[in-house]
PDB file of C-alpha atoms in Angstrom:
ATOM      1  CA  MET A   1      10.417  -2.306 -11.155  1.00  0.00           C
ATOM      2  CA  THR A   2       9.028   0.825 -12.776  1.00  0.00           C
ATOM      3  CA  GLU A   3       7.302   3.834 -11.253  1.00  0.00           C
ATOM      4  CA  ARG A   4       4.064   4.619 -13.079  1.00  0.00           C
ATOM      5  CA  GLY A   5       1.507   7.403 -13.102  1.00  0.00           C
ATOM      6  CA  HIS A   6      -1.947   7.187 -11.505  1.00  0.00           C
ATOM      7  CA  ALA A   7      -3.608   6.400 -14.839  1.00  0.00           C
ATOM      8  CA  ALA A   8      -1.822   3.016 -14.865  1.00  0.00           C
ATOM      9  CA  VAL A   9      -3.203   2.047 -11.441  1.00  0.00           C
ATOM     10  CA  ARG A  10      -6.508   0.248 -10.866  1.00  0.00           C
ATOM     11  CA  ARG A  11      -7.720  -1.156  -7.572  1.00  0.00           C
ATOM     12  CA  ASP A  12     -10.659  -2.465  -5.578  1.00  0.00           C
ATOM     13  CA  SER A  13     -11.021  -4.337  -2.296  1.00  0.00           C
ATOM     14  CA  ASP A  14      -9.294  -7.506  -3.587  1.00  0.00           C
ATOM     15  CA  ASN A  15      -7.177  -6.325  -6.531  1.00  0.00           C
ATOM     16  CA  LEU A  16      -4.364  -3.917  -7.285  1.00  0.00           C
ATOM     17  CA  GLU A  17      -3.139  -3.523 -10.873  1.00  0.00           C
ATOM     18  CA  ILE A  18      -0.081  -1.445 -11.742  1.00  0.00           C
ATOM     19  CA  GLY A  19       0.599  -1.427 -15.455  1.00  0.00           C
ATOM     20  CA  ALA A  20       0.578  -5.045 -16.621  1.00  0.00           C
ATOM     21  CA  SER A  21       1.384  -6.430 -13.166  1.00  0.00           C
ATOM     22  CA  ALA A  22      -1.215  -7.182 -10.495  1.00  0.00           C
ATOM     23  CA  VAL A  23      -1.729  -8.290  -6.896  1.00  0.00           C
ATOM     24  CA  ARG A  24      -4.913 -10.218  -6.030  1.00  0.00           C
ATOM     25  CA  TRP A  25      -6.366 -11.674  -2.836  1.00  0.00           C
ATOM     26  CA  THR A  26      -8.139 -14.937  -3.698  1.00  0.00           C
ATOM     27  CA  GLY A  27      -9.598 -15.592  -0.254  1.00  0.00           C
ATOM     28  CA  ASN A  28      -6.822 -17.918   0.890  1.00  0.00           C
ATOM     29  CA  ALA A  29      -3.735 -16.574  -0.858  1.00  0.00           C
ATOM     30  CA  LEU A  30      -2.162 -13.398  -2.184  1.00  0.00           C
ATOM     31  CA  GLU A  31      -1.282 -13.847  -5.859  1.00  0.00           C
ATOM     32  CA  ILE A  32       1.290 -11.529  -7.431  1.00  0.00           C
ATOM     33  CA  GLU A  33       1.380 -11.537 -11.233  1.00  0.00           C
ATOM     34  CA  ILE A  34       4.548  -9.970 -12.635  1.00  0.00           C
ATOM     35  CA  GLU A  35       4.755  -8.693 -16.205  1.00  0.00           C
ATOM     36  CA  GLU A  36       7.561  -6.167 -16.509  1.00  0.00           C
ATOM     37  CA  ARG A  37      10.495  -5.120 -18.633  1.00  0.00           C
ATOM     38  CA  ASP A  38      13.958  -4.405 -17.311  1.00  0.00           C
ATOM     39  CA  LYS A  39      14.226  -0.748 -18.340  1.00  0.00           C
ATOM     40  CA  ARG A  40      17.253   0.402 -16.394  1.00  0.00           C
ATOM     41  CA  LEU A  41      18.794   3.450 -17.992  1.00  0.00           C
ATOM     42  CA  GLY A  42      21.973   2.705 -19.890  1.00  0.00           C
ATOM     43  CA  VAL A  43      20.891  -0.874 -20.740  1.00  0.00           C
ATOM     44  CA  PRO A  44      20.369  -1.124 -24.532  1.00  0.00           C
ATOM     45  CA  TRP A  45      17.916  -4.061 -24.327  1.00  0.00           C
ATOM     46  CA  GLN A  46      14.677  -4.594 -22.429  1.00  0.00           C
ATOM     47  CA  ARG A  47      14.627  -8.001 -20.757  1.00  0.00           C
ATOM     48  CA  ARG A  48      11.198  -9.441 -20.020  1.00  0.00           C
ATOM     49  CA  VAL A  49      10.505 -10.358 -16.370  1.00  0.00           C
ATOM     50  CA  CYS A  50       7.307 -12.354 -15.823  1.00  0.00           C
ATOM     51  CA  GLY A  51       5.818 -14.980 -13.548  1.00  0.00           C
ATOM     52  CA  LYS A  52       3.655 -15.525 -10.487  1.00  0.00           C
ATOM     53  CA  VAL A  53       4.231 -15.503  -6.741  1.00  0.00           C
ATOM     54  CA  ARG A  54       1.687 -16.968  -4.295  1.00  0.00           C
ATOM     55  CA  VAL A  55       1.778 -16.061  -0.595  1.00  0.00           C
ATOM     56  CA  ILE A  56      -0.354 -18.517   1.374  1.00  0.00           C
ATOM     57  CA  PRO A  57      -0.855 -17.460   5.020  1.00  0.00           C
ATOM     58  CA  GLU A  58      -0.499 -20.111   7.709  1.00  0.00           C
ATOM     59  CA  ALA A  59      -1.796 -17.613  10.279  1.00  0.00           C
ATOM     60  CA  LEU A  60      -3.535 -14.231  10.028  1.00  0.00           C
ATOM     61  CA  ASN A  61      -3.301 -11.325  12.469  1.00  0.00           C
ATOM     62  CA  PRO A  62      -6.136  -8.723  12.379  1.00  0.00           C
ATOM     63  CA  THR A  63      -4.351  -6.114  14.532  1.00  0.00           C
ATOM     64  CA  ALA A  64      -2.366  -3.133  13.216  1.00  0.00           C
ATOM     65  CA  PHE A  65       0.005  -1.133  15.442  1.00  0.00           C
ATOM     66  CA  ALA A  66       0.734   2.605  15.540  1.00  0.00           C
ATOM     67  CA  LEU A  67       4.413   3.501  15.132  1.00  0.00           C
ATOM     68  CA  ASP A  68       4.056   7.064  16.422  1.00  0.00           C
ATOM     69  CA  PRO A  69       1.972   8.717  19.162  1.00  0.00           C
ATOM     70  CA  ALA A  70      -0.238  10.580  16.658  1.00  0.00           C
ATOM     71  CA  GLY A  71      -1.016   7.408  14.718  1.00  0.00           C
ATOM     72  CA  ARG A  72       0.169   8.843  11.398  1.00  0.00           C
ATOM     73  CA  HIS A  73       2.078   5.649  10.637  1.00  0.00           C
ATOM     74  CA  ARG A  74       0.796   2.127  11.185  1.00  0.00           C
ATOM     75  CA  TRP A  75       2.314  -1.289  10.725  1.00  0.00           C
ATOM     76  CA  HIS A  76       0.248  -4.421  10.162  1.00  0.00           C
ATOM     77  CA  CYS A  77       1.783  -7.887  10.298  1.00  0.00           C
ATOM     78  CA  LEU A  78      -0.895  -9.536   8.172  1.00  0.00           C
ATOM     79  CA  ALA A  79       0.587 -13.047   8.031  1.00  0.00           C
ATOM     80  CA  PRO A  80       3.264 -13.759  10.658  1.00  0.00           C
ATOM     81  CA  ARG A  81       3.829 -17.108   8.945  1.00  0.00           C
ATOM     82  CA  ALA A  82       3.174 -17.999   5.322  1.00  0.00           C
ATOM     83  CA  ARG A  83       4.202 -20.346   2.571  1.00  0.00           C
ATOM     84  CA  VAL A  84       5.578 -18.746  -0.585  1.00  0.00           C
ATOM     85  CA  GLU A  85       5.494 -20.348  -4.037  1.00  0.00           C
ATOM     86  CA  VAL A  86       7.432 -18.704  -6.882  1.00  0.00           C
ATOM     87  CA  GLN A  87       6.994 -19.689 -10.530  1.00  0.00           C
ATOM     88  CA  MET A  88       8.872 -17.389 -12.886  1.00  0.00           C
ATOM     89  CA  ASP A  89       8.716 -17.842 -16.653  1.00  0.00           C
ATOM     90  CA  GLN A  90      11.342 -15.211 -17.473  1.00  0.00           C
ATOM     91  CA  PRO A  91      13.861 -15.923 -16.037  1.00  0.00           C
ATOM     92  CA  CYS A  92      12.930 -19.584 -15.530  1.00  0.00           C
ATOM     93  CA  LEU A  93      12.914 -20.077 -11.748  1.00  0.00           C
ATOM     94  CA  ARG A  94      10.957 -22.227  -9.307  1.00  0.00           C
ATOM     95  CA  TRP A  95      11.103 -21.865  -5.540  1.00  0.00           C
ATOM     96  CA  SER A  96       8.988 -22.468  -2.450  1.00  0.00           C
ATOM     97  CA  GLY A  97       9.589 -21.916   1.235  1.00  0.00           C
ATOM     98  CA  ALA A  98       8.657 -20.094   4.412  1.00  0.00           C
ATOM     99  CA  GLY A  99       7.520 -16.485   4.221  1.00  0.00           C
ATOM    100  CA  TYR A 100       5.830 -13.543   5.885  1.00  0.00           C
ATOM    101  CA  LEU A 101       3.563 -10.656   4.855  1.00  0.00           C
ATOM    102  CA  ASP A 102       3.228  -7.197   6.375  1.00  0.00           C
ATOM    103  CA  SER A 103       2.241  -3.669   5.396  1.00  0.00           C
ATOM    104  CA  ASN A 104       3.123  -0.105   6.371  1.00  0.00           C
ATOM    105  CA  PHE A 105       0.627   2.681   5.736  1.00  0.00           C
ATOM    106  CA  GLY A 106      -0.080   6.177   6.982  1.00  0.00           C
ATOM    107  CA  SER A 107      -1.152   9.741   6.341  1.00  0.00           C
ATOM    108  CA  GLU A 108       2.300  11.184   5.591  1.00  0.00           C
ATOM    109  CA  ALA A 109       5.481  10.093   3.832  1.00  0.00           C
ATOM    110  CA  LEU A 110       7.763   7.766   5.780  1.00  0.00           C
ATOM    111  CA  GLU A 111      10.638  10.250   5.634  1.00  0.00           C
ATOM    112  CA  ASP A 112       8.425  12.868   7.323  1.00  0.00           C
ATOM    113  CA  GLY A 113       7.894  10.596  10.309  1.00  0.00           C
ATOM    114  CA  PHE A 114      11.166   8.712  10.685  1.00  0.00           C
ATOM    115  CA  ARG A 115      14.912   9.069  10.375  1.00  0.00           C
ATOM    116  CA  VAL A 116      15.905   5.388  10.574  1.00  0.00           C
ATOM    117  CA  TRP A 117      14.505   1.988  11.475  1.00  0.00           C
ATOM    118  CA  HIS A 118      15.591  -1.611  11.910  1.00  0.00           C
ATOM    119  CA  TRP A 119      13.285  -4.616  11.609  1.00  0.00           C
ATOM    120  CA  SER A 120      13.751  -8.373  11.845  1.00  0.00           C
ATOM    121  CA  ARG A 121      11.511 -11.448  11.692  1.00  0.00           C
ATOM    122  CA  ALA A 122      12.217 -15.041  12.660  1.00  0.00           C
ATOM    123  CA  HIS A 123      10.081 -18.157  12.522  1.00  0.00           C
ATOM    124  CA  THR A 124      10.089 -20.142  15.750  1.00  0.00           C
ATOM    125  CA  ARG A 125       8.889 -23.617  16.655  1.00  0.00           C
ATOM    126  CA  ARG A 126       5.509 -22.310  17.809  1.00  0.00           C
ATOM    127  CA  GLY A 127       5.034 -19.181  15.717  1.00  0.00           C
ATOM    128  CA  SER A 128       7.191 -16.203  14.849  1.00  0.00           C
ATOM    129  CA  ALA A 129       8.844 -13.162  16.423  1.00  0.00           C
ATOM    130  CA  VAL A 130       9.222  -9.621  15.082  1.00  0.00           C
ATOM    131  CA  CYS A 131      11.557  -6.920  16.424  1.00  0.00           C
ATOM    132  CA  TYR A 132      10.911  -3.349  15.284  1.00  0.00           C
ATOM    133  CA  GLU A 133      12.779  -0.205  16.340  1.00  0.00           C
ATOM    134  CA  GLY A 134      13.970   3.134  15.050  1.00  0.00           C
ATOM    135  CA  ILE A 135      14.232   6.875  15.516  1.00  0.00           C
ATOM    136  CA  ARG A 136      11.356   9.164  14.664  1.00  0.00           C
ATOM    137  CA  ARG A 137      11.854  12.469  12.860  1.00  0.00           C
ATOM    138  CA  ASP A 138      11.597  14.355  16.173  1.00  0.00           C
ATOM    139  CA  GLY A 139      14.527  12.325  17.549  1.00  0.00           C
ATOM    140  CA  ALA A 140      12.471  10.058  19.822  1.00  0.00           C
ATOM    141  CA  ALA A 141      13.407   6.385  19.807  1.00  0.00           C
ATOM    142  CA  PHE A 142      10.869   3.549  19.670  1.00  0.00           C
ATOM    143  CA  ALA A 143      11.246  -0.217  19.974  1.00  0.00           C
ATOM    144  CA  SER A 144       9.053  -3.277  20.408  1.00  0.00           C
ATOM    145  CA  THR A 145       9.192  -7.056  20.165  1.00  0.00           C
ATOM    146  CA  LEU A 146       6.137  -9.137  19.340  1.00  0.00           C
ATOM    147  CA  ARG A 147       5.688 -12.881  19.442  1.00  0.00           C
ATOM    148  CA  PHE A 148       2.949 -14.341  17.257  1.00  0.00           C
ATOM    149  CA  GLY A 149       1.399 -17.663  18.171  1.00  0.00           C
ATOM    150  CA  ALA A 150       0.504 -20.406  15.709  1.00  0.00           C
ATOM    151  CA  ASP A 151      -2.927 -18.774  15.264  1.00  0.00           C
ATOM    152  CA  GLY A 152      -1.403 -15.337  14.560  1.00  0.00           C
ATOM    153  CA  THR A 153      -2.270 -13.788  17.947  1.00  0.00           C
ATOM    154  CA  PRO A 154       0.375 -11.180  18.922  1.00  0.00           C
ATOM    155  CA  GLU A 155       1.846 -10.759  22.401  1.00  0.00           C
ATOM    156  CA  GLN A 156       4.185  -7.986  23.511  1.00  0.00           C
ATOM    157  CA  GLU A 157       7.497  -9.303  24.847  1.00  0.00           C
ATOM    158  CA  GLU A 158      10.335  -7.764  26.812  1.00  0.00           C
ATOM    159  CA  LEU A 159      12.957  -6.416  24.430  1.00  0.00           C
ATOM    160  CA  PRO A 160      15.991  -8.669  23.938  1.00  0.00           C
ATOM    161  CA  LEU A 161      19.408  -6.985  23.984  1.00  0.00           C
ATOM    162  CA  VAL A 162      20.626  -4.944  21.013  1.00  0.00           C
ATOM    163  CA  ALA A 163      22.827  -7.056  18.728  1.00  0.00           C
ATOM    164  CA  PRO A 164      25.044  -4.839  16.529  1.00  0.00           C
ATOM    165  CA  LEU A 165      25.827  -6.092  13.023  1.00  0.00           C
ATOM    166  CA  PRO A 166      28.646  -5.089  10.658  1.00  0.00           C
ATOM    167  CA  ASN A 167      27.972  -2.162   8.333  1.00  0.00           C
ATOM    168  CA  THR A 168      27.242  -2.916   4.694  1.00  0.00           C
ATOM    169  CA  VAL A 169      29.471  -2.006   1.756  1.00  0.00           C
ATOM    170  CA  TRP A 170      27.481   1.252   1.532  1.00  0.00           C
ATOM    171  CA  GLN A 171      28.214   1.730   5.258  1.00  0.00           C
ATOM    172  CA  MET A 172      24.587   1.268   6.219  1.00  0.00           C
ATOM    173  CA  GLU A 173      24.279   0.697   9.951  1.00  0.00           C
ATOM    174  CA  ARG A 174      22.528  -2.565  10.836  1.00  0.00           C
ATOM    175  CA  LYS A 175      21.336  -4.020  14.135  1.00  0.00           C
ATOM    176  CA  THR A 176      18.828  -6.471  15.524  1.00  0.00           C
ATOM    177  CA  ARG A 177      17.705  -7.902  18.870  1.00  0.00           C
ATOM    178  CA  ALA A 178      18.876 -11.227  20.256  1.00  0.00           C
ATOM    179  CA  ASP A 179      19.538 -13.180  23.437  1.00  0.00           C
ATOM    180  CA  HIS A 180      22.812 -11.997  24.999  1.00  0.00           C
ATOM    181  CA  GLY A 181      23.101  -9.341  22.247  1.00  0.00           C
ATOM    182  CA  HIS A 182      24.793 -11.655  19.740  1.00  0.00           C
ATOM    183  CA  ALA A 183      23.802 -12.244  16.108  1.00  0.00           C
ATOM    184  CA  GLY A 184      25.631 -12.715  12.818  1.00  0.00           C
ATOM    185  CA  VAL A 185      25.053 -12.057   9.114  1.00  0.00           C
ATOM    186  CA  ILE A 186      24.701 -15.162   6.945  1.00  0.00           C
ATOM    187  CA  LYS A 187      24.137 -13.267   3.691  1.00  0.00           C
ATOM    188  CA  THR A 188      23.348  -9.714   2.604  1.00  0.00           C
ATOM    189  CA  TRP A 189      20.646  -9.863  -0.066  1.00  0.00           C
ATOM    190  CA  GLU A 190      20.224  -6.143  -0.726  1.00  0.00           C
ATOM    191  CA  ASP A 191      22.924  -3.546  -0.165  1.00  0.00           C
ATOM    192  CA  GLY A 192      22.021  -0.031  -1.269  1.00  0.00           C
ATOM    193  CA  PRO A 193      22.811   3.532  -0.238  1.00  0.00           C
ATOM    194  CA  PHE A 194      19.720   3.790   2.009  1.00  0.00           C
ATOM    195  CA  TYR A 195      18.418   0.219   2.450  1.00  0.00           C
ATOM    196  CA  ALA A 196      19.846  -3.175   3.403  1.00  0.00           C
ATOM    197  CA  ARG A 197      18.210  -6.586   3.738  1.00  0.00           C
ATOM    198  CA  SER A 198      20.035  -9.549   5.235  1.00  0.00           C
ATOM    199  CA  ARG A 199      19.736 -13.114   6.497  1.00  0.00           C
ATOM    200  CA  LEU A 200      20.924 -13.638  10.080  1.00  0.00           C
ATOM    201  CA  HIS A 201      21.581 -16.352  12.591  1.00  0.00           C
ATOM    202  CA  SER A 202      20.725 -15.523  16.192  1.00  0.00           C
ATOM    203  CA  ARG A 203      19.071 -16.773  19.350  1.00  0.00           C
ATOM    204  CA  LEU A 204      15.667 -15.495  20.485  1.00  0.00           C
ATOM    205  CA  PHE A 205      13.820 -16.498  23.655  1.00  0.00           C
ATOM    206  CA  GLY A 206      16.164 -19.423  24.141  1.00  0.00           C
ATOM    207  CA  GLU A 207      15.786 -20.769  20.600  1.00  0.00           C
ATOM    208  CA  GLU A 208      18.282 -20.819  17.723  1.00  0.00           C
ATOM    209  CA  VAL A 209      16.672 -19.049  14.756  1.00  0.00           C
ATOM    210  CA  VAL A 210      17.387 -17.824  11.249  1.00  0.00           C
ATOM    211  CA  ALA A 211      16.035 -14.293  10.782  1.00  0.00           C
ATOM    212  CA  VAL A 212      15.393 -11.829   7.977  1.00  0.00           C
ATOM    213  CA  GLN A 213      16.549  -8.299   8.858  1.00  0.00           C
ATOM    214  CA  GLU A 214      16.246  -4.911   7.195  1.00  0.00           C
ATOM    215  CA  SER A 215      17.611  -1.446   7.905  1.00  0.00           C
ATOM    216  CA  LEU A 216      16.324   1.765   6.334  1.00  0.00           C
ATOM    217  CA  ASP A 217      17.981   5.203   6.524  1.00  0.00           C
ATOM    218  CA  LEU A 218      15.448   7.821   5.448  1.00  0.00           C
ATOM    219  CA  ASP A 219      17.884  10.712   5.804  1.00  0.00           C
ATOM    220  CA  ARG A 220      19.937   9.041   3.102  1.00  0.00           C
ATOM    221  CA  LEU A 221      16.838   8.387   0.991  1.00  0.00           C
ATOM    222  CA  ILE A 222      15.946  12.085   0.778  1.00  0.00           C
ATOM    223  CA  SER A 223      19.511  13.267   0.143  1.00  0.00           C
ATOM    224  CA  PRO A 224      19.944  14.984  -3.262  1.00  0.00           C
ATOM    225  CA  VAL A 225      22.578  12.449  -4.356  1.00  0.00           C
ATOM    226  CA  VAL A 226      20.289   9.439  -3.769  1.00  0.00           C
ATOM    227  CA  GLN A 227      17.304  11.196  -5.345  1.00  0.00           C
ATOM    228  CA  PHE A 228      19.452  11.825  -8.425  1.00  0.00           C
ATOM    229  CA  MET A 229      20.453   8.131  -8.549  1.00  0.00           C
ATOM    230  CA  LEU A 230      16.977   6.608  -8.097  1.00  0.00           C
ATOM    231  CA  PRO A 231      15.726   6.978 -11.722  1.00  0.00           C
ATOM    232  CA  TYR A 232      18.722   4.930 -12.889  1.00  0.00           C
ATOM    233  CA  ARG A 233      17.598   2.087 -10.626  1.00  0.00           C
ATOM    234  CA  MET A 234      13.839   2.457 -11.065  1.00  0.00           C
ATOM    235  CA  PRO A 235      12.775   4.379 -14.208  1.00  0.00           C
ATOM    236  CA  ARG A 236       9.682   6.547 -14.061  1.00  0.00           C
ATOM    237  CA  ILE A 237       6.891   6.468 -16.626  1.00  0.00           C
ATOM    238  CA  ALA A 238       4.412   9.371 -16.546  1.00  0.00           C
TER     239      ALA A 238
END
């Protein structure tokens, strides 16, 4: 993944192109075309990364939710349930399975509005459930749990108990919500100094589920040490 300048970005209502890669809405699926080079600093070669990902919604939700009283930050669970098809040419990979699609957007940077947040999503027999909580920049806490029906309609639910999770190798704090406050980590997919993404087993609303969970520490993100490290992970092209 490479950061690029505004001249490399083109968009309209159904398309977003960034460099040679693109995201397109076809009317029934989101198609992600990847054409990149692995340009991490310190790596003497540039490995090609290319392929296509299709996200096919099984349900669509038209409602976005404000994450702060002023409405500067909004979260939209576009597809509470989706099917994902991955066809990579370089490296050669094929995969398909259950997925999800959401979006965060707002009028200020995330780090200006929040200090930390935790999010998790689980598919259930009749739909899906999303737990979202964190601490805003002013120190106020927020939390909500939504259940989405098979047609994508959201309903607010009473918050399950907090389920603490073990810290990551980078000592990122993680937590989720679950019946009786118990959940466990199956696998940690992403473990960084300010972000972690994991696969969990837990119980929600009386049902055993496998969940995807993420934790984000925005105080860590804006620290000078992390800002110094970021270009080594994601090079910038003017």
